[in-house]
Coordinates of N, CA and C in Angstrom, one line a residue:
M1 N -183.4 -22.1 69.8 CA -184.3 -22.6 68.8 C -185.6 -22.9 69.4
G2 N -186.7 -22.3 68.7 CA -188.0 -22.5 69.2 C -188.6 -23.9 68.9
L3 N -189.6 -24.2 69.6 CA -190.3 -25.5 69.4 C -191.4 -25.3 68.3
D4 N -191.5 -26.3 67.4 CA -192.5 -26.3 66.4 C -193.8 -26.8 67.0
D5 N -194.9 -26.8 66.2 CA -196.2 -27.2 66.7 C -196.2 -28.7 67.1
T6 N -195.4 -29.5 66.3 CA -195.4 -30.9 66.7 C -194.8 -31.2 68.0
S7 N -193.7 -30.5 68.3 CA -193.0 -30.6 69.6 C -193.9 -30.1 70.7
L8 N -194.6 -29.0 70.5 CA -195.5 -28.5 71.5 C -196.6 -29.5 71.8
T9 N -197.2 -30.1 70.8 CA -198.2 -31.1 71.0 C -197.7 -32.3 71.8
T10 N -196.5 -32.7 71.5 CA -195.9 -33.8 72.2 C -195.7 -33.5 73.7
L11 N -195.1 -32.3 73.9 CA -194.9 -31.9 75.3 C -196.2 -31.8 76.1
A12 N -197.3 -31.3 75.4 CA -198.6 -31.2 76.0 C -199.1 -32.6 76.4
A13 N -198.9 -33.6 75.5 CA -199.4 -34.9 75.8 C -198.7 -35.5 77.0
L14 N -197.4 -35.1 77.2 CA -196.6 -35.7 78.3 C -196.7 -34.8 79.6
A15 N -197.4 -33.7 79.5 CA -197.6 -32.9 80.7 C -198.3 -33.7 81.8
D16 N -199.2 -34.6 81.4 CA -199.9 -35.4 82.3 C -199.0 -36.5 82.9
D17 N -198.9 -36.6 84.2 CA -197.9 -37.5 84.9 C -198.3 -39.0 84.5
L18 N -199.5 -39.3 84.4 CA -199.9 -40.6 84.1 C -199.5 -41.0 82.7
R19 N -199.7 -40.2 81.8 CA -199.3 -40.5 80.4 C -197.8 -40.6 80.3
R20 N -197.1 -39.7 81.1 CA -195.6 -39.8 81.1 C -195.2 -41.2 81.6
S21 N -195.8 -41.6 82.7 CA -195.4 -42.9 83.2 C -195.7 -44.1 82.2
M22 N -196.8 -44.0 81.6 CA -197.2 -45.0 80.6 C -196.2 -45.0 79.4
F23 N -195.9 -43.8 78.9 CA -194.9 -43.7 77.8 C -193.6 -44.3 78.2
D24 N -193.1 -43.9 79.4 CA -191.8 -44.4 79.9 C -191.8 -45.9 80.1
F25 N -192.9 -46.5 80.6 CA -193.0 -47.9 80.7 C -192.8 -48.6 79.3
I26 N -193.6 -48.1 78.3 CA -193.6 -48.7 77.0 C -192.2 -48.6 76.4
R27 N -191.6 -47.4 76.5 CA -190.3 -47.2 75.8 C -189.3 -48.1 76.4
R28 N -189.3 -48.4 77.7 CA -188.3 -49.2 78.3 C -188.5 -50.7 78.0
Q29 N -189.7 -51.1 77.6 CA -189.9 -52.5 77.3 C -189.2 -52.9 76.0
R30 N -189.0 -52.0 75.1 CA -188.3 -52.3 73.8 C -189.1 -53.4 73.0
R31 N -190.4 -53.4 73.2 CA -191.2 -54.4 72.4 C -192.6 -53.8 72.5
P32 N -193.5 -54.3 71.6 CA -194.9 -53.9 71.6 C -195.6 -54.4 72.9
V33 N -196.4 -53.6 73.5 CA -197.1 -54.0 74.7 C -198.6 -53.8 74.6
T34 N -199.4 -54.5 75.3 CA -200.9 -54.4 75.2 C -201.3 -53.3 76.2
R35 N -202.6 -52.9 76.0 CA -203.1 -51.9 77.0 C -203.3 -52.5 78.3
E36 N -203.5 -53.9 78.3 CA -203.7 -54.6 79.6 C -202.4 -54.5 80.4
E37 N -201.3 -54.7 79.8 CA -200.0 -54.6 80.5 C -199.8 -53.2 81.0
V38 N -200.1 -52.2 80.2 CA -199.9 -50.8 80.7 C -200.8 -50.5 81.8
A39 N -202.1 -50.9 81.7 CA -203.1 -50.7 82.8 C -202.6 -51.3 84.1
D40 N -202.1 -52.6 84.0 CA -201.7 -53.2 85.2 C -200.5 -52.6 85.9
T41 N -199.6 -52.0 85.0 CA -198.4 -51.4 85.5 C -198.7 -50.1 86.2
V42 N -199.5 -49.3 85.7 CA -199.8 -48.0 86.3 C -201.0 -48.0 87.2
G43 N -201.7 -49.1 87.3 CA -202.8 -49.2 88.2 C -204.1 -48.5 87.9
I44 N -204.5 -48.6 86.6 CA -205.7 -48.0 86.2 C -206.5 -49.0 85.4
S45 N -207.8 -48.7 85.0 CA -208.6 -49.6 84.2 C -208.1 -49.7 82.8
R46 N -208.5 -50.7 82.1 CA -208.1 -50.9 80.7 C -208.7 -49.8 79.8
K47 N -209.9 -49.4 80.1 CA -210.6 -48.4 79.4 C -209.9 -47.1 79.5
L48 N -209.5 -46.7 80.7 CA -208.8 -45.5 80.9 C -207.4 -45.5 80.2
A49 N -206.8 -46.7 80.3 CA -205.4 -46.9 79.7 C -205.6 -46.7 78.2
A50 N -206.6 -47.2 77.6 CA -206.8 -47.1 76.2 C -207.0 -45.6 75.8
F51 N -207.7 -44.9 76.6 CA -207.9 -43.5 76.3 C -206.6 -42.7 76.3
H52 N -205.8 -42.9 77.3 CA -204.5 -42.2 77.3 C -203.5 -42.7 76.3
L53 N -203.6 -44.0 76.0 CA -202.7 -44.5 74.9 C -203.0 -43.9 73.6
D54 N -204.3 -43.8 73.3 CA -204.7 -43.2 72.0 C -204.3 -41.7 71.9
K55 N -204.3 -41.0 73.1 CA -203.8 -39.6 73.1 C -202.3 -39.6 72.8
L56 N -201.5 -40.6 73.3 CA -200.1 -40.6 73.0 C -199.9 -41.0 71.5
V57 N -200.7 -41.8 70.9 CA -200.7 -42.1 69.5 C -200.9 -40.9 68.7
A58 N -202.0 -40.1 69.1 CA -202.3 -38.9 68.3 C -201.2 -37.9 68.4
A59 N -200.5 -37.9 69.5 CA -199.4 -36.9 69.7 C -198.1 -37.3 68.9
G60 N -198.1 -38.5 68.3 CA -197.0 -38.9 67.6 C -195.9 -39.6 68.4
L61 N -196.2 -40.0 69.6 CA -195.2 -40.6 70.5 C -195.3 -42.1 70.4
L62 N -196.4 -42.7 70.1 CA -196.6 -44.1 70.0 C -197.2 -44.4 68.7
R63 N -197.0 -45.7 68.2 CA -197.8 -46.2 67.1 C -198.5 -47.4 67.6
A64 N -199.7 -47.7 67.0 CA -200.5 -48.8 67.4 C -200.8 -49.7 66.2
H65 N -200.8 -51.0 66.5 CA -201.1 -52.0 65.5 C -201.6 -53.2 66.2
Y66 N -202.1 -54.2 65.5 CA -202.6 -55.4 66.1 C -201.6 -56.6 66.0
G67 N -201.4 -57.2 67.1 CA -200.4 -58.3 67.1 C -200.2 -58.8 68.5
H68 N -199.8 -60.0 68.7 CA -199.5 -60.6 70.0 C -198.2 -60.1 70.5
P69 N -198.1 -59.8 71.8 CA -196.8 -59.4 72.4 C -195.7 -60.4 72.1
E70 N -194.5 -60.0 72.1 CA -193.4 -60.8 71.7 C -193.3 -62.0 72.7
G71 N -193.1 -63.2 72.1 CA -193.0 -64.4 72.9 C -194.3 -65.0 73.3
I72 N -195.4 -64.4 73.0 CA -196.7 -64.9 73.4 C -197.6 -65.3 72.2
R73 N -197.9 -66.6 72.1 CA -198.7 -67.0 70.9 C -200.1 -67.4 71.4
K74 N -201.1 -66.8 70.8 CA -202.5 -67.1 71.2 C -203.3 -67.3 70.0
V75 N -204.4 -68.0 70.2 CA -205.4 -68.3 69.2 C -206.5 -67.2 69.3
G76 N -206.9 -66.8 68.1 CA -208.0 -65.8 68.1 C -207.5 -64.4 67.7
R77 N -208.4 -63.4 67.9 CA -208.1 -62.1 67.4 C -206.9 -61.5 68.1
R78 N -206.0 -60.9 67.4 CA -204.8 -60.3 67.9 C -205.2 -59.0 68.6
P79 N -204.6 -58.8 69.8 CA -204.9 -57.5 70.6 C -204.2 -56.3 70.0
K80 N -204.7 -55.1 70.3 CA -204.0 -53.9 69.9 C -202.8 -53.7 70.8
V81 N -201.6 -53.5 70.2 CA -200.4 -53.3 70.9 C -199.8 -51.9 70.5
Y82 N -199.0 -51.4 71.5 CA -198.4 -50.1 71.3 C -196.9 -50.2 71.4
E83 N -196.2 -49.3 70.7 CA -194.7 -49.2 70.8 C -194.3 -47.8 70.4
P84 N -193.2 -47.3 70.9 CA -192.7 -46.0 70.5 C -192.5 -45.8 69.1
V85 N -192.6 -44.6 68.6 CA -192.2 -44.3 67.2 C -190.7 -44.3 67.1
A86 N -190.2 -44.6 66.0 CA -188.8 -44.7 65.8 C -188.0 -43.4 66.0
E87 N -188.7 -42.3 65.7 CA -188.0 -41.0 65.8 C -188.4 -40.4 67.1
A88 N -187.5 -40.4 68.1 CA -187.8 -39.8 69.4 C -187.6 -38.3 69.3
I89 N -188.4 -37.6 70.0 CA -188.2 -36.1 70.0 C -187.1 -35.8 70.9
A90 N -186.5 -34.6 70.7 CA -185.3 -34.2 71.3 C -185.5 -33.4 72.6
V91 N -186.7 -33.5 73.2 CA -187.0 -32.7 74.4 C -187.1 -33.7 75.6
S92 N -185.9 -34.1 76.1 CA -185.8 -34.9 77.3 C -186.5 -36.3 77.2
I93 N -186.6 -36.8 76.0 CA -187.1 -38.2 75.8 C -186.2 -38.9 74.9
P94 N -185.3 -39.8 75.3 CA -185.1 -40.1 76.7 C -184.4 -39.0 77.5
E95 N -184.3 -39.3 78.8 CA -183.7 -38.2 79.7 C -182.3 -37.8 79.3
R96 N -182.1 -36.5 79.2 CA -180.8 -35.9 79.0 C -180.3 -35.1 80.2
R97 N -179.0 -35.1 80.4 CA -178.5 -34.5 81.6 C -177.3 -33.6 81.2
Y98 N -177.6 -32.6 80.3 CA -176.5 -31.8 79.8 C -175.9 -30.9 80.9
E99 N -176.6 -30.6 82.0 CA -176.0 -29.8 83.0 C -174.9 -30.5 83.7
M100 N -174.9 -31.9 83.8 CA -173.8 -32.6 84.4 C -172.6 -32.4 83.5
L101 N -172.7 -32.5 82.2 CA -171.6 -32.4 81.3 C -171.0 -31.0 81.4
A102 N -171.9 -30.0 81.4 CA -171.5 -28.6 81.5 C -170.7 -28.3 82.8
D103 N -171.2 -28.9 83.9 CA -170.5 -28.7 85.2 C -169.1 -29.3 85.2
V104 N -169.0 -30.4 84.6 CA -167.6 -31.1 84.5 C -166.7 -30.2 83.7
L105 N -167.1 -29.8 82.5 CA -166.3 -29.0 81.6 C -165.9 -27.6 82.3
T106 N -166.9 -27.0 83.0 CA -166.6 -25.7 83.6 C -165.6 -25.9 84.7
E107 N -165.7 -26.9 85.5 CA -164.8 -27.2 86.6 C -163.4 -27.5 86.0
A108 N -163.4 -28.2 84.9 CA -162.1 -28.6 84.3 C -161.4 -27.3 83.8
V109 N -162.1 -26.4 83.3 CA -161.5 -25.1 82.8 C -160.9 -24.3 84.0
M110 N -161.7 -24.3 85.1 CA -161.4 -23.5 86.2 C -160.2 -24.1 87.0
T111 N -160.0 -25.4 87.0 CA -159.0 -26.1 87.8 C -157.8 -26.6 87.0
E112 N -157.8 -26.3 85.7 CA -156.8 -26.9 84.8 C -155.4 -26.4 85.3
A113 N -154.5 -27.4 85.5 CA -153.2 -27.0 86.0 C -152.3 -26.6 84.8
D114 N -151.2 -25.9 85.1 CA -150.2 -25.5 84.1 C -149.7 -26.8 83.3
G115 N -149.8 -26.7 82.0 CA -149.3 -27.8 81.2 C -150.2 -29.0 81.1
E116 N -151.4 -29.0 81.8 CA -152.3 -30.1 81.8 C -153.2 -29.9 80.6
P117 N -153.3 -30.9 79.7 CA -154.2 -30.8 78.5 C -155.6 -30.7 79.0
A118 N -156.4 -29.9 78.2 CA -157.8 -29.7 78.6 C -158.6 -31.0 78.7
R119 N -158.3 -32.0 77.8 CA -159.0 -33.2 77.9 C -158.7 -34.0 79.2
D120 N -157.4 -34.0 79.5 CA -157.0 -34.6 80.8 C -157.7 -34.0 82.0
A121 N -157.8 -32.7 82.0 CA -158.4 -32.0 83.1 C -159.9 -32.4 83.2
A122 N -160.6 -32.5 82.0 CA -162.0 -32.9 82.0 C -162.1 -34.3 82.5
L123 N -161.3 -35.2 82.1 CA -161.3 -36.6 82.6 C -161.1 -36.7 84.1
R124 N -160.1 -35.9 84.6 CA -159.9 -35.9 86.0 C -161.1 -35.4 86.8
V125 N -161.7 -34.4 86.3 CA -162.9 -33.9 87.0 C -164.1 -34.9 87.0
A126 N -164.3 -35.5 85.8 CA -165.3 -36.5 85.7 C -165.1 -37.7 86.6
Y127 N -163.9 -38.2 86.7 CA -163.5 -39.3 87.6 C -163.8 -38.9 89.0
G128 N -163.4 -37.6 89.4 CA -163.6 -37.2 90.8 C -165.1 -37.0 91.1
R129 N -165.9 -36.5 90.1 CA -167.3 -36.4 90.4 C -168.0 -37.8 90.6
G130 N -167.6 -38.8 89.8 CA -168.1 -40.1 90.0 C -167.6 -40.7 91.3
E131 N -166.4 -40.5 91.6 CA -165.8 -41.1 92.9 C -166.6 -40.5 94.1
T132 N -166.9 -39.2 94.1 CA -167.6 -38.6 95.2 C -169.0 -39.2 95.3
L133 N -169.7 -39.4 94.1 CA -171.0 -40.0 94.1 C -171.0 -41.4 94.7
G134 N -170.0 -42.2 94.2 CA -169.9 -43.6 94.7 C -169.6 -43.7 96.2
A135 N -168.7 -42.8 96.7 CA -168.4 -42.8 98.1 C -169.6 -42.4 98.9
G136 N -170.4 -41.5 98.4 CA -171.6 -41.1 99.2 C -172.6 -42.3 99.2
E137 N -172.7 -43.0 98.1 CA -173.6 -44.1 98.0 C -173.1 -45.2 99.0
R138 N -171.8 -45.5 99.0 CA -171.3 -46.5 99.9 C -171.6 -46.1 101.4
E139 N -171.4 -44.9 101.7 CA -171.7 -44.4 103.1 C -173.1 -44.6 103.4
R140 N -174.0 -44.4 102.4 CA -175.4 -44.5 102.7 C -175.9 -45.9 103.0
V141 N -175.4 -46.8 102.2 CA -175.9 -48.2 102.3 C -175.0 -49.1 103.2
R142 N -173.7 -48.6 103.4 CA -172.8 -49.4 104.2 C -172.8 -50.9 103.9
P143 N -172.4 -51.3 102.7 CA -172.6 -52.6 102.3 C -171.6 -53.6 102.9
G144 N -170.6 -53.2 103.6 CA -169.6 -54.1 104.1 C -168.7 -54.6 103.0
R145 N -168.5 -55.9 102.9 CA -167.7 -56.4 101.8 C -168.6 -56.4 100.5
L146 N -168.2 -55.6 99.5 CA -169.0 -55.4 98.3 C -168.6 -56.3 97.2
G147 N -169.3 -57.4 97.0 CA -169.1 -58.3 95.9 C -169.5 -57.7 94.6
A148 N -169.2 -58.4 93.5 CA -169.5 -58.0 92.1 C -171.0 -57.9 91.9
E149 N -171.8 -58.8 92.4 CA -173.2 -58.8 92.2 C -173.8 -57.6 92.9
R150 N -173.4 -57.4 94.2 CA -174.0 -56.3 94.9 C -173.6 -54.9 94.3
G151 N -172.3 -54.9 93.8 CA -171.9 -53.7 93.2 C -172.7 -53.3 91.9
L152 N -173.0 -54.3 91.1 CA -173.8 -54.1 89.9 C -175.2 -53.6 90.3
S153 N -175.8 -54.2 91.3 CA -177.1 -53.9 91.8 C -177.2 -52.5 92.2
L154 N -176.2 -52.0 93.0 CA -176.2 -50.7 93.5 C -176.0 -49.7 92.4
A155 N -175.1 -50.1 91.5 CA -174.8 -49.2 90.3 C -176.1 -49.0 89.5
A156 N -176.8 -50.1 89.3 CA -178.0 -50.1 88.5 C -179.0 -49.1 89.1
E157 N -179.2 -49.1 90.4 CA -180.1 -48.3 91.1 C -179.7 -46.8 90.9
T158 N -178.5 -46.5 91.1 CA -178.0 -45.1 91.0 C -178.0 -44.6 89.6
L159 N -177.5 -45.4 88.7 CA -177.5 -44.9 87.3 C -178.8 -44.8 86.6
D160 N -179.8 -45.6 87.1 CA -181.1 -45.4 86.6 C -181.7 -44.0 87.0
G161 N -181.3 -43.5 88.2 CA -181.8 -42.2 88.6 C -181.1 -41.1 87.8
L162 N -179.9 -41.4 87.2 CA -179.2 -40.4 86.4 C -179.6 -40.5 84.9
G163 N -180.5 -41.4 84.6 CA -181.0 -41.4 83.2 C -180.3 -42.4 82.3
F164 N -179.4 -43.2 82.8 CA -178.6 -44.2 82.0 C -179.5 -45.4 81.5
E165 N -180.6 -45.6 82.2 CA -181.5 -46.8 81.9 C -180.7 -48.1 81.8
P166 N -180.1 -48.5 82.9 CA -179.3 -49.8 83.0 C -180.2 -51.0 82.8
E167 N -179.6 -52.0 82.2 CA -180.3 -53.3 82.1 C -179.2 -54.4 82.2
R168 N -179.6 -55.5 82.8 CA -178.6 -56.7 82.9 C -178.6 -57.4 81.6
A169 N -177.5 -57.2 80.8 CA -177.4 -58.0 79.6 C -176.9 -59.4 79.8
A170 N -176.2 -59.6 81.0 CA -175.8 -60.9 81.4 C -175.6 -60.8 82.9
P171 N -175.4 -61.9 83.6 CA -175.2 -61.8 85.1 C -174.1 -60.9 85.5
T172 N -173.0 -60.8 84.7 CA -171.9 -59.9 85.1 C -171.8 -58.7 84.2
V173 N -172.8 -58.4 83.4 CA -172.7 -57.2 82.5 C -173.9 -56.3 82.7
L174 N -173.7 -55.0 83.0 CA -174.7 -54.0 83.1 C -174.6 -53.1 81.9
R175 N -175.5 -53.2 81.0 CA -175.5 -52.4 79.8 C -176.4 -51.1 80.1
L176 N -175.9 -50.0 79.5 CA -176.6 -48.7 79.7 C -177.3 -48.4 78.4
R177 N -178.7 -48.4 78.4 CA -179.4 -48.2 77.2 C -179.5 -46.8 76.7
N178 N -179.2 -45.8 77.6 CA -179.4 -44.4 77.2 C -178.1 -43.7 77.6
C179 N -177.7 -42.8 76.7 CA -176.6 -41.9 77.0 C -177.2 -40.5 77.4
P180 N -177.1 -40.1 78.6 CA -177.7 -38.8 79.0 C -177.1 -37.6 78.3
F181 N -176.0 -37.8 77.6 CA -175.3 -36.7 76.9 C -175.4 -36.8 75.4
H182 N -176.3 -37.7 74.9 CA -176.6 -37.7 73.5 C -177.4 -36.5 73.1
P183 N -177.3 -35.9 72.0 CA -176.5 -36.2 70.8 C -175.0 -35.7 70.8
L184 N -174.6 -35.1 72.0 CA -173.2 -34.6 72.0 C -172.2 -35.7 71.9
A185 N -172.6 -36.9 72.4 CA -171.7 -38.0 72.2 C -171.4 -38.4 70.8
A186 N -172.4 -38.2 69.9 CA -172.2 -38.5 68.5 C -171.4 -37.5 67.8
K187 N -171.4 -36.2 68.3 CA -170.6 -35.1 67.7 C -169.1 -35.2 68.2
A188 N -168.9 -35.6 69.4 CA -167.5 -35.6 70.0 C -167.3 -36.9 70.8
P189 N -167.4 -38.0 70.1 CA -167.4 -39.3 70.9 C -166.1 -39.5 71.7
D190 N -165.0 -39.1 71.2 CA -163.7 -39.4 71.9 C -163.8 -38.7 73.3
L191 N -164.3 -37.4 73.3 CA -164.4 -36.7 74.5 C -165.5 -37.1 75.4
V192 N -166.7 -37.2 74.9 CA -167.9 -37.4 75.7 C -167.9 -38.9 76.2
C193 N -167.6 -39.8 75.3 CA -167.5 -41.2 75.8 C -166.4 -41.4 76.8
G194 N -165.3 -40.7 76.6 CA -164.2 -40.8 77.6 C -164.6 -40.2 78.9
L195 N -165.4 -39.1 78.9 CA -165.9 -38.6 80.2 C -166.9 -39.5 80.8
N196 N -167.7 -40.2 80.0 CA -168.6 -41.1 80.6 C -167.9 -42.3 81.3
Q197 N -166.9 -42.8 80.6 CA -166.1 -43.9 81.2 C -165.4 -43.4 82.5
A198 N -164.8 -42.3 82.4 CA -164.1 -41.8 83.6 C -165.0 -41.6 84.8
F199 N -166.2 -41.0 84.5 CA -167.2 -40.8 85.6 C -167.6 -42.1 86.2
L200 N -167.9 -43.1 85.3 CA -168.4 -44.4 85.8 C -167.3 -45.2 86.5
A201 N -166.0 -45.0 86.0 CA -164.9 -45.7 86.7 C -164.7 -45.1 88.1
G202 N -164.8 -43.8 88.2 CA -164.7 -43.1 89.5 C -165.8 -43.5 90.4
Y203 N -167.0 -43.6 89.9 CA -168.1 -44.1 90.7 C -167.9 -45.4 91.3
L204 N -167.4 -46.4 90.5 CA -167.2 -47.7 90.9 C -166.1 -47.8 92.0
H205 N -165.1 -46.9 91.8 CA -164.0 -46.9 92.8 C -164.5 -46.3 94.1
G206 N -165.3 -45.2 94.1 CA -165.8 -44.7 95.3 C -166.8 -45.6 96.0
L207 N -167.5 -46.4 95.2 CA -168.4 -47.3 95.7 C -167.7 -48.5 96.4
G208 N -166.5 -48.7 96.0 CA -165.7 -49.8 96.6 C -165.9 -51.1 95.8
S209 N -166.4 -51.0 94.6 CA -166.6 -52.2 93.8 C -165.5 -52.3 92.8
D210 N -164.3 -52.7 93.4 CA -163.1 -52.8 92.6 C -163.1 -54.0 91.6
R211 N -164.0 -54.9 91.7 CA -164.0 -56.0 90.8 C -165.0 -55.7 89.6
T212 N -165.5 -54.5 89.5 CA -166.4 -54.1 88.4 C -165.7 -53.0 87.7
T213 N -165.7 -53.1 86.3 CA -165.0 -52.2 85.5 C -165.9 -51.5 84.5
A214 N -165.6 -50.2 84.3 CA -166.3 -49.4 83.3 C -165.6 -49.6 82.0
V215 N -166.2 -50.2 81.0 CA -165.5 -50.5 79.7 C -166.1 -49.8 78.5
L216 N -165.3 -49.2 77.7 CA -165.8 -48.7 76.4 C -166.3 -49.8 75.5
A217 N -167.6 -49.9 75.2 CA -168.1 -50.9 74.4 C -169.3 -50.4 73.6
P218 N -169.0 -49.4 72.7 CA -170.1 -48.8 71.9 C -170.9 -49.7 71.0
Q219 N -172.2 -49.5 71.0 CA -173.0 -50.3 70.1 C -174.3 -49.4 69.8
P220 N -175.0 -49.6 68.7 CA -176.1 -48.8 68.4 C -177.2 -48.8 69.4
G221 N -177.7 -47.6 69.7 CA -178.9 -47.5 70.7 C -178.5 -47.6 72.1
H222 N -177.2 -47.6 72.5 CA -176.8 -47.7 73.9 C -175.8 -46.7 74.2
C223 N -175.5 -46.5 75.5 CA -174.4 -45.7 76.0 C -173.1 -46.4 75.5
C224 N -172.1 -45.6 75.3 CA -170.8 -46.2 74.8 C -170.0 -47.0 75.9
V225 N -170.5 -47.0 77.2 CA -169.8 -47.6 78.3 C -170.8 -48.7 78.9
E226 N -170.2 -49.8 79.3 CA -171.0 -50.8 80.0 C -170.1 -51.2 81.2
L227 N -170.8 -51.8 82.2 CA -170.1 -52.2 83.4 C -170.0 -53.7 83.4
R228 N -168.8 -54.2 83.7 CA -168.5 -55.6 83.7 C -167.9 -56.0 85.0
A229 N -168.4 -57.1 85.6 CA -168.0 -57.5 86.9 C -167.3 -58.9 86.9
G230 N -166.3 -59.0 87.8 CA -165.7 -60.3 88.0 C -164.9 -60.8 86.9
E231 N -164.3 -60.0 86.0 CA -163.5 -60.5 84.9 C -162.5 -59.4 84.6
D232 N -161.4 -59.9 83.9 CA -160.4 -58.9 83.4 C -160.9 -58.3 82.1
T233 N -160.9 -57.0 82.1 CA -161.4 -56.4 80.9 C -160.4 -55.4 80.3
D234 N -160.5 -55.2 79.0 CA -159.6 -54.1 78.4 C -160.6 -53.2 77.7
D235 N -160.2 -51.9 77.7 CA -161.0 -50.9 76.9 C -161.0 -51.2 75.4
T236 N -162.1 -51.0 74.8 CA -162.1 -51.2 73.4 C -161.6 -50.1 72.6
G237 N -161.2 -49.0 73.3 CA -160.7 -47.8 72.6 C -161.8 -46.8 72.3
P238 N -161.5 -45.6 71.8 CA -162.5 -44.6 71.6 C -163.5 -45.0 70.6
A239 N -164.7 -44.6 70.8 CA -165.8 -44.9 69.8 C -165.6 -43.9 68.7
D240 N -166.1 -44.3 67.5 CA -166.0 -43.5 66.3 C -167.3 -42.6 66.1
G241 N -168.3 -42.8 67.0 CA -169.5 -42.0 66.9 C -170.6 -42.7 66.3
T242 N -170.4 -43.7 65.4 CA -171.5 -44.3 64.7 C -172.4 -45.1 65.6
A243 N -171.8 -45.7 66.7 CA -172.6 -46.4 67.7 C -173.3 -45.6 68.7
C244 N -173.0 -44.3 68.7 CA -173.6 -43.4 69.7 C -174.9 -42.8 69.2
R245 N -175.3 -43.0 67.9 CA -176.5 -42.4 67.4 C -177.7 -43.2 67.7
R246 N -178.7 -42.5 68.2 CA -180.0 -43.2 68.6 C -181.0 -42.9 67.5

């Protein structure tokens, strides 16, 4: 499927690394931000930040209005604030990793044992991929005794690099704000969410974080799996897909 003019304009606006960094920062805040916040984050002047922000608005990626940032009350004129538009374009914003899913499914087909259901083969491969990743991470950092807190911190660092956009929802809960396999997860939630859970469970096992669990916990605007540490957890069961839509 070809790109329409709107998508091409959007991609052109994000071809600039600085604008991409600014957009990524704003999107991750999940609240309106001022140009001063953006300028301080990326290390440029407020005037230059305003120029690039207006370009992102013109491209349809951001919307601007006047109001104080969330939680801040000030007297006087309200500053101009920016936030992402509700409709995200489908060109790697947020980050998608379809090649990971394709690799898992391809290996599952090639290694499927006699009598092994295709779904079970895919879950096996996903778990193994995660376990290999976790073991490599453990070897790299050599954490010694890996407690729940350290396990969540290492997981957050690794999963952020894979596009999951982790955030601490609570001291013992790591919530994943982005599903790298969306919108496929919405079309086949039982399969894709199951693969996500298997991959993350394997990663935690390879990492040696046995007190942290990958739990199916679908909710709107997030990945269907979250990581919970230091508690007994039960899977919530397969998602029905409604919570996988962004």
